[in-house]
Amino acid sequence: MTIMKLHFTGHPVKTIIEVPGDKSISHRAIMFAAIAHGKTTITNLLVGEDVLQTIRCFRQLGVDIQQSDEKVTVIGNGFHGLKEPRDVLYTGNSGTTTRLLFGLLASLPYTFTFTGDASLNNRPMKRITIPLTMMGATFIGRNNDQYLPMTIRGANLQAINYHMPVASAQVKSALIFAALQANGITTIYEKAPSRNHTEIMLQYFGGQLRRQGNEIIVEGQQSLLGKDIHVPGDFSSAAFFIVMAAISDGREVTIKNVGLNPTRTGLVEVLQQMNGKITITEPSIKNGERVGTIIVKASELQGTVIEGEIIPRLIDEIPIIALLATQCSGTTIIKDASELKVKESNRIDTVVTELRKLGADIEATDDGLIIRGKRPLTGGIVNSHGDHRIGMMLAIAATICKEEVILENPECISISYPSFFQDLNKCFLK
Ligand code: SPQ
């Protein structure tokens, strides 16, 4: 087992960093480029393990993808330019690659078999396969068609009207990709707004989509054109540094060129409710996505309640919000977040288990967490459980621990943030 010893010292400093490209947007940029006609050049693509799985899958599907240090070039030949792969599609740890590809490939007259790592092979797929089966595709998978390994047989899809039972951008995006090639007009009803990068990027590539309240309406048989695209910094990666500064002993962090799509920035609202000092400057729009600079300073924080429609807008930040809450006075309650149980790990269990080892007063509920602060964190041996967001949260916890933290299995952090430790060390230069 790999371990990493973490002990941070040094005087409070001001640091400026840039986090790598957004993971959700990077996946989608490769996907849209691959099904568009013509050349797409992508800059600032996240070169993390999950996005590399997406690139490998599209190469197996016959798409020409060239990578250099500065850019990725994709030559798309339209949906129907995709070829039947000769081997199994391996999607590693990536739920986004798997679920979005299910929708994207379901309209092709071929057979595709998917498998992933131990974590992905235990994540639920029925949420995607039920509506895609209603549209006409066939899925056969392990344990009564619930899990990978899974085989899809594509079909001539028919449009549907579908009320999504979970607020999930992956389900919505899979259905949008399927709807683009279906016969007729598909309507998707969202319970609460989830990240809308697919909707934004579809329109950027010349596709049509309408939004009316919670309904997304997509016409079938669309054709897209390749475009140049710049991927903004990942807000979910920035979140670790936002919290690092907020709970620090007088540090200030500036994060430049970060994606600020409001369907992702629930943490900013939570930090403001907690009395945090967070400022956003230099706002601009790139490829339809909001971008800007975030400046965070340490302050005295107050616990809060986090529930309802904000949850999908901060779902991936809940592990780091749990750490933040340990440093707030009073109690923080997180509700309506049972989706955390089906991420790369059961994030309710792993957050509670690991933060308790460091001295946090935290308990699991059926759909969230209760955290009582403010508690000093000690040190100890903690484990990422192979989940990148748990690994990074624990490394940030180490920045306020009195004693050394030994982080087991830190390598999973490269899933979404390969240069995480370099950036973290920049904040602690002596
Ligand atoms: O790709 P994967 O493994 O599902 O990644 C995670 C993450 O923490 O990086 C979730 F575990 O992010 C999802 C996110 O939780 C990425 C995503 C997307 O790009 O569409 C949507 C969210 O998942 P969901 O299930 O709520 O749609």
XYZ file of C-alpha atoms and ligand atoms in Angstrom:
457
model
C 0.000 0.000 0.000
C 1.231 3.506 -0.836
C 1.307 6.035 2.002
C 2.027 9.760 2.186
C 3.225 11.561 5.314
C 1.656 14.998 5.673
C 2.732 17.674 8.119
C 2.374 21.331 7.221
C 4.134 24.247 8.895
C 5.139 27.758 7.834
C 3.865 31.277 8.268
C 0.564 32.466 6.839
C 1.146 33.508 3.216
C -0.847 34.746 0.260
C -0.820 32.226 -2.577
C -2.062 32.425 -6.159
C -2.853 29.133 -7.897
C -4.661 27.822 -10.971
C -6.407 24.475 -10.680
C -6.511 22.030 -13.650
C -9.332 21.898 -16.188
C -12.850 20.931 -15.125
C -13.402 17.151 -15.152
C -17.094 17.275 -16.122
C -16.429 19.759 -18.936
C -13.352 17.832 -20.147
C -15.341 14.594 -20.551
C -18.063 16.422 -22.436
C -15.594 18.291 -24.665
C -14.134 14.960 -25.870
C -17.627 13.489 -26.329
C -19.099 16.393 -28.310
C -15.927 16.696 -30.402
C -16.081 12.975 -31.212
C -19.675 13.085 -32.477
C -19.400 16.451 -34.273
C -18.304 16.831 -37.867
C -14.824 18.276 -38.317
C -11.963 19.395 -36.121
C -12.175 20.444 -32.462
C -9.195 21.794 -30.566
C -9.447 21.610 -26.774
C -7.159 23.630 -24.509
C -6.705 23.165 -20.741
C -8.289 19.697 -20.891
C -7.922 17.852 -17.564
C -5.340 15.122 -18.089
C -6.575 13.108 -15.107
C -7.190 9.354 -15.135
C -10.984 9.626 -15.668
C -10.701 11.858 -18.728
C -7.948 9.613 -20.113
C -10.450 6.731 -19.923
C -12.887 8.774 -22.014
C -10.153 9.455 -24.593
C -9.176 5.756 -24.714
C -12.809 4.720 -25.232
C -13.280 7.107 -28.163
C -10.030 5.907 -29.753
C -11.462 2.364 -29.528
C -14.596 3.741 -31.214
C -12.422 4.860 -34.134
C -12.037 8.586 -33.346
C -8.741 10.301 -34.164
C -7.592 12.095 -30.965
C -4.124 13.686 -30.827
C -2.681 14.961 -27.536
C 0.162 17.439 -27.071
C 1.213 19.464 -24.020
C -0.861 22.506 -25.029
C -3.929 21.035 -26.681
C -5.969 18.007 -27.688
C -7.202 17.766 -31.267
C -10.196 15.608 -32.132
C -11.362 14.865 -35.675
C -15.036 13.909 -35.528
C -16.961 12.166 -38.283
C -20.417 12.606 -36.753
C -22.382 10.099 -34.603
C -22.428 7.603 -37.432
C -18.673 7.834 -37.872
C -18.276 5.899 -34.579
C -17.210 2.272 -35.105
C -18.091 -0.880 -33.186
C -15.186 -1.520 -30.760
C -13.314 -4.808 -31.119
C -12.795 -5.143 -27.385
C -14.387 -4.289 -24.031
C -14.554 -0.570 -23.155
C -12.721 -0.108 -19.851
C -13.932 2.984 -17.999
C -11.788 2.625 -14.857
C -13.168 4.658 -11.933
C -15.253 7.011 -14.053
C -19.023 7.105 -13.572
C -19.283 10.040 -15.975
C -17.515 8.228 -18.834
C -19.677 5.148 -18.385
C -23.078 6.729 -17.936
C -22.743 9.395 -20.605
C -21.374 6.841 -23.085
C -24.371 4.570 -22.454
C -26.648 7.351 -23.718
C -24.333 8.430 -26.501
C -23.872 4.912 -27.928
C -27.426 3.618 -27.437
C -28.549 4.810 -30.886
C -25.837 2.962 -32.827
C -26.560 -0.453 -34.386
C -23.662 -2.128 -32.530
C -22.832 -4.025 -29.342
C -20.665 -2.463 -26.617
C -19.408 -4.125 -23.433
C -18.263 -1.961 -20.498
C -16.300 -2.779 -17.381
C -14.540 -0.682 -14.742
C -12.588 -0.928 -11.501
C -14.001 -2.462 -8.294
C -15.665 0.823 -7.261
C -17.301 1.577 -10.613
C -18.488 -2.026 -10.977
C -20.580 -1.495 -7.845
C -22.201 1.800 -8.857
C -25.873 1.698 -9.918
C -26.607 1.740 -13.647
C -30.389 1.185 -13.629
C -30.931 4.952 -13.357
C -29.523 5.164 -16.902
C -30.592 1.845 -18.384
C -34.289 2.173 -17.404
C -34.982 5.283 -19.550
C -32.661 4.117 -22.343
C -34.519 0.782 -22.417
C -37.783 2.756 -22.730
C -36.206 4.411 -25.789
C -35.391 1.018 -27.339
C -31.839 0.008 -26.319
C -31.042 -3.315 -24.593
C -28.753 -3.787 -21.561
C -27.485 -6.999 -20.000
C -25.389 -6.644 -16.879
C -24.196 -8.313 -13.704
C -26.581 -8.955 -10.814
C -29.873 -8.707 -12.661
C -28.661 -5.977 -15.040
C -27.750 -3.599 -12.224
C -23.981 -3.330 -12.493
C -20.986 -3.462 -14.815
C -19.724 -5.499 -16.574
C -22.600 -4.620 -18.865
C -23.355 -5.024 -22.552
C -25.475 -2.590 -24.570
C -27.113 -3.406 -27.843
C -27.930 -0.147 -29.604
C -31.166 0.467 -31.504
C -33.134 2.966 -33.518
C -34.241 5.043 -30.490
C -37.678 6.592 -29.988
C -38.111 9.872 -28.061
C -39.639 9.718 -24.556
C -41.013 12.023 -21.844
C -39.087 11.165 -18.707
C -39.303 12.337 -15.083
C -35.902 11.673 -13.538
C -36.284 10.077 -10.070
C -32.866 11.448 -8.963
C -31.350 14.897 -9.547
C -28.407 13.657 -11.590
C -26.433 15.397 -14.318
C -25.192 12.014 -15.524
C -28.715 10.689 -16.110
C -29.794 13.959 -17.731
C -26.707 14.056 -19.961
C -27.040 10.417 -21.038
C -30.640 11.138 -22.049
C -29.662 14.295 -23.927
C -27.039 12.358 -25.907
C -29.582 9.619 -26.672
C -32.291 12.163 -27.554
C -30.016 13.838 -30.101
C -30.218 10.751 -32.306
C -33.750 9.555 -31.439
C -36.870 9.847 -33.600
C -39.066 12.643 -32.232
C -38.801 15.135 -29.381
C -37.598 13.994 -25.948
C -38.617 15.854 -22.790
C -36.626 15.348 -19.595
C -37.965 16.622 -16.246
C -35.370 17.434 -13.572
C -36.343 17.406 -9.859
C -33.766 20.077 -9.071
C -31.180 21.746 -11.300
C -27.993 19.699 -11.627
C -24.829 20.754 -13.493
C -25.778 21.923 -16.989
C -22.485 21.627 -18.891
C -24.028 19.233 -21.437
C -26.805 21.700 -22.267
C -24.323 24.582 -22.610
C -21.866 22.618 -24.722
C -24.534 21.155 -26.993
C -25.575 24.676 -27.960
C -21.920 25.719 -28.348
C -21.440 22.889 -30.888
C -24.446 24.146 -32.859
C -27.127 21.848 -31.401
C -30.630 22.857 -30.307
C -32.186 22.433 -26.870
C -34.933 24.288 -25.001
C -35.343 24.722 -21.268
C -38.748 25.536 -19.731
C -38.601 25.543 -15.943
C -37.528 22.041 -14.976
C -38.099 20.615 -18.495
C -35.369 20.070 -21.064
C -36.632 19.552 -24.599
C -34.373 17.978 -27.226
C -35.219 17.318 -30.859
C -33.818 14.180 -32.469
C -31.629 13.674 -35.546
C -29.316 16.610 -34.863
C -25.931 17.165 -36.412
C -23.085 19.065 -34.692
C -20.023 20.948 -35.928
C -16.504 20.840 -34.409
C -15.406 23.984 -32.494
C -12.417 25.169 -30.484
C -13.038 24.968 -26.774
C -11.195 26.110 -23.652
C -11.869 24.194 -20.429
C -12.078 26.412 -17.311
C -10.447 25.400 -14.019
C -12.467 22.872 -12.034
C -14.536 24.476 -9.247
C -14.636 21.087 -7.465
C -10.801 21.067 -7.373
C -10.720 24.729 -6.317
C -13.061 23.779 -3.442
C -10.189 22.084 -1.581
C -8.149 25.306 -1.608
C -11.183 27.449 -0.789
C -11.684 25.414 2.382
C -7.944 25.249 3.113
C -7.807 29.057 3.251
C -11.134 29.457 5.065
C -10.086 27.212 7.990
C -6.439 28.281 8.074
C -4.585 30.382 10.552
C -4.599 33.613 8.531
C -3.857 32.404 4.999
C -5.248 33.880 1.794
C -5.620 31.990 -1.476
C -6.426 33.373 -4.920
C -7.593 30.859 -7.529
C -7.608 32.164 -11.096
C -9.590 31.059 -14.164
C -12.054 28.863 -12.258
C -15.387 27.739 -13.692
C -18.215 29.537 -11.858
C -21.246 27.894 -13.396
C -23.960 28.448 -10.726
C -25.012 24.784 -10.987
C -21.612 23.976 -9.441
C -20.922 26.758 -6.937
C -23.208 25.874 -4.021
C -20.101 25.898 -1.782
C -19.714 29.671 -2.298
C -23.237 30.203 -0.924
C -22.591 27.845 1.999
C -19.341 29.570 2.905
C -21.095 32.952 2.818
C -23.823 31.588 5.130
C -21.040 30.394 7.441
C -19.604 33.922 7.601
C -16.667 33.044 5.314
C -14.656 35.689 3.459
C -14.928 34.796 -0.220
C -14.781 37.253 -3.121
C -15.250 36.669 -6.841
C -13.537 38.975 -9.337
C -12.712 39.155 -13.084
C -15.956 37.515 -14.232
C -16.147 36.479 -17.887
C -17.897 33.931 -20.118
C -15.906 31.358 -22.132
C -17.645 28.898 -24.459
C -20.910 29.691 -22.671
C -19.446 28.902 -19.203
C -18.924 31.501 -16.453
C -15.304 31.887 -15.342
C -13.590 34.117 -12.776
C -11.132 34.479 -9.906
C -11.895 33.436 -6.343
C -10.178 35.011 -3.327
C -10.629 33.390 0.098
C -9.390 34.570 3.492
C -9.552 32.899 6.892
C -12.386 33.985 9.206
C -14.443 32.946 12.236
C -17.022 30.495 10.876
C -20.510 29.566 12.014
C -22.328 26.227 11.432
C -25.353 26.069 9.132
C -27.993 23.780 7.608
C -27.459 22.549 4.028
C -30.454 20.877 2.367
C -32.832 20.825 -0.607
C -32.189 22.222 -4.058
C -28.619 23.339 -3.262
C -27.471 19.720 -2.766
C -26.945 18.841 -6.484
C -25.035 22.124 -6.829
C -22.453 21.034 -4.235
C -22.757 17.243 -4.209
C -19.048 16.611 -4.892
C -18.014 19.215 -2.307
C -19.773 17.555 0.648
C -16.644 15.720 1.894
C -14.673 18.985 2.030
C -17.708 20.844 3.473
C -17.740 18.244 6.280
C -14.154 19.189 7.102
C -15.073 22.894 6.899
C -17.921 22.273 9.354
C -15.537 20.779 11.946
C -14.000 24.273 12.151
C -17.307 26.158 12.480
C -18.735 26.999 15.863
C -22.087 25.291 16.436
C -23.627 22.430 14.511
C -23.782 21.924 10.748
C -26.482 19.622 9.390
C -26.385 18.236 5.843
C -29.628 16.626 4.591
C -31.070 15.263 1.302
C -27.674 13.903 0.248
C -28.219 10.126 0.098
C -26.675 10.178 -3.414
C -23.336 10.336 -1.575
C -23.738 6.633 -0.824
C -23.274 5.691 -4.504
C -20.197 7.723 -5.416
C -16.621 6.394 -5.759
C -17.019 5.332 -2.116
C -19.998 5.576 0.223
C -19.044 9.164 1.028
C -21.291 9.375 4.097
C -19.479 6.423 5.677
C -15.972 7.270 4.510
C -16.172 10.929 5.600
C -17.421 9.941 9.076
C -14.909 7.107 9.548
C -11.893 9.108 8.445
C -12.672 12.470 10.076
C -13.394 10.718 13.412
C -9.871 9.274 13.285
C -8.610 12.886 13.340
C -10.813 13.873 16.271
C -13.906 15.314 14.554
C -17.337 15.131 16.195
C -19.331 13.872 13.214
C -22.161 11.407 12.720
C -23.909 9.847 9.751
C -27.647 10.143 9.176
C -29.757 8.354 6.561
C -29.323 11.143 4.045
C -26.415 13.203 5.274
C -24.208 14.269 8.155
C -24.265 16.093 11.493
C -21.019 17.842 12.419
C -20.415 19.563 15.752
C -17.717 22.223 15.913
C -15.423 23.740 16.546
C -13.039 20.824 17.167
C -9.245 20.900 16.923
C -8.007 18.052 14.730
C -5.133 15.945 15.954
C -3.363 13.665 13.494
C -3.257 9.955 12.723
C -3.495 7.338 10.007
C -6.303 7.868 7.497
C -7.326 6.192 4.238
C -8.706 7.583 0.968
C -10.723 4.397 0.311
C -9.588 4.835 -3.316
C -11.826 7.920 -3.574
C -10.044 11.028 -4.901
C -12.318 13.491 -3.105
C -11.858 11.720 0.252
C -8.068 11.644 -0.316
C -7.902 15.401 -1.025
C -10.219 16.267 1.872
C -7.929 14.341 4.254
C -4.830 16.079 2.873
C -6.503 19.458 3.514
C -7.430 18.243 7.026
C -3.718 17.577 7.566
C -3.025 21.318 7.051
C -4.736 22.096 10.381
C -3.672 18.993 12.315
C -1.257 19.482 15.180
C 0.520 16.200 14.474
C 1.494 14.266 11.370
C -1.200 12.687 9.177
C -0.373 9.502 7.289
C -2.613 9.230 4.233
C -3.002 5.703 2.879
C -3.790 5.216 -0.827
C -3.227 8.809 -1.990
C -2.665 7.826 -5.651
C -6.403 7.993 -6.509
C -6.117 11.803 -6.327
C -4.790 11.715 -9.912
C -8.340 10.831 -11.028
C -9.281 14.505 -10.971
C -6.227 16.481 -9.799
C -2.830 15.034 -10.741
C -0.917 18.168 -9.560
C -2.803 18.488 -6.246
C 0.208 18.045 -3.944
C 2.382 20.485 -5.945
C -0.328 23.146 -5.584
C -0.843 22.355 -1.911
C 2.886 22.626 -1.214
C 2.924 26.061 -2.918
C 0.626 27.285 -0.154
C 3.112 26.180 2.525
C 6.458 27.430 1.194
C 8.607 28.526 4.119
O -17.545 10.494 -12.804
P -17.859 10.207 -11.375
O -16.979 9.108 -10.871
O -19.315 9.920 -11.122
O -17.465 11.538 -10.558
C -18.049 12.322 -9.509
C -16.820 12.926 -8.725
O -16.853 13.092 -7.521
O -15.867 13.295 -9.417
C -18.989 11.571 -8.579
F -18.516 10.676 -7.874
O -18.734 13.467 -10.032
C -19.974 13.393 -10.749
C -21.025 14.155 -9.963
O -21.207 13.643 -8.672
C -19.730 14.039 -12.088
C -20.984 14.430 -12.778
C -20.949 14.802 -14.209
O -19.868 15.146 -14.723
O -22.023 14.786 -14.832
C -22.200 14.502 -12.113
C -22.375 14.148 -10.698
O -22.925 12.843 -10.598
P -24.532 12.588 -10.632
O -24.668 11.120 -10.338
O -25.079 13.452 -9.552
O -25.023 12.942 -11.956
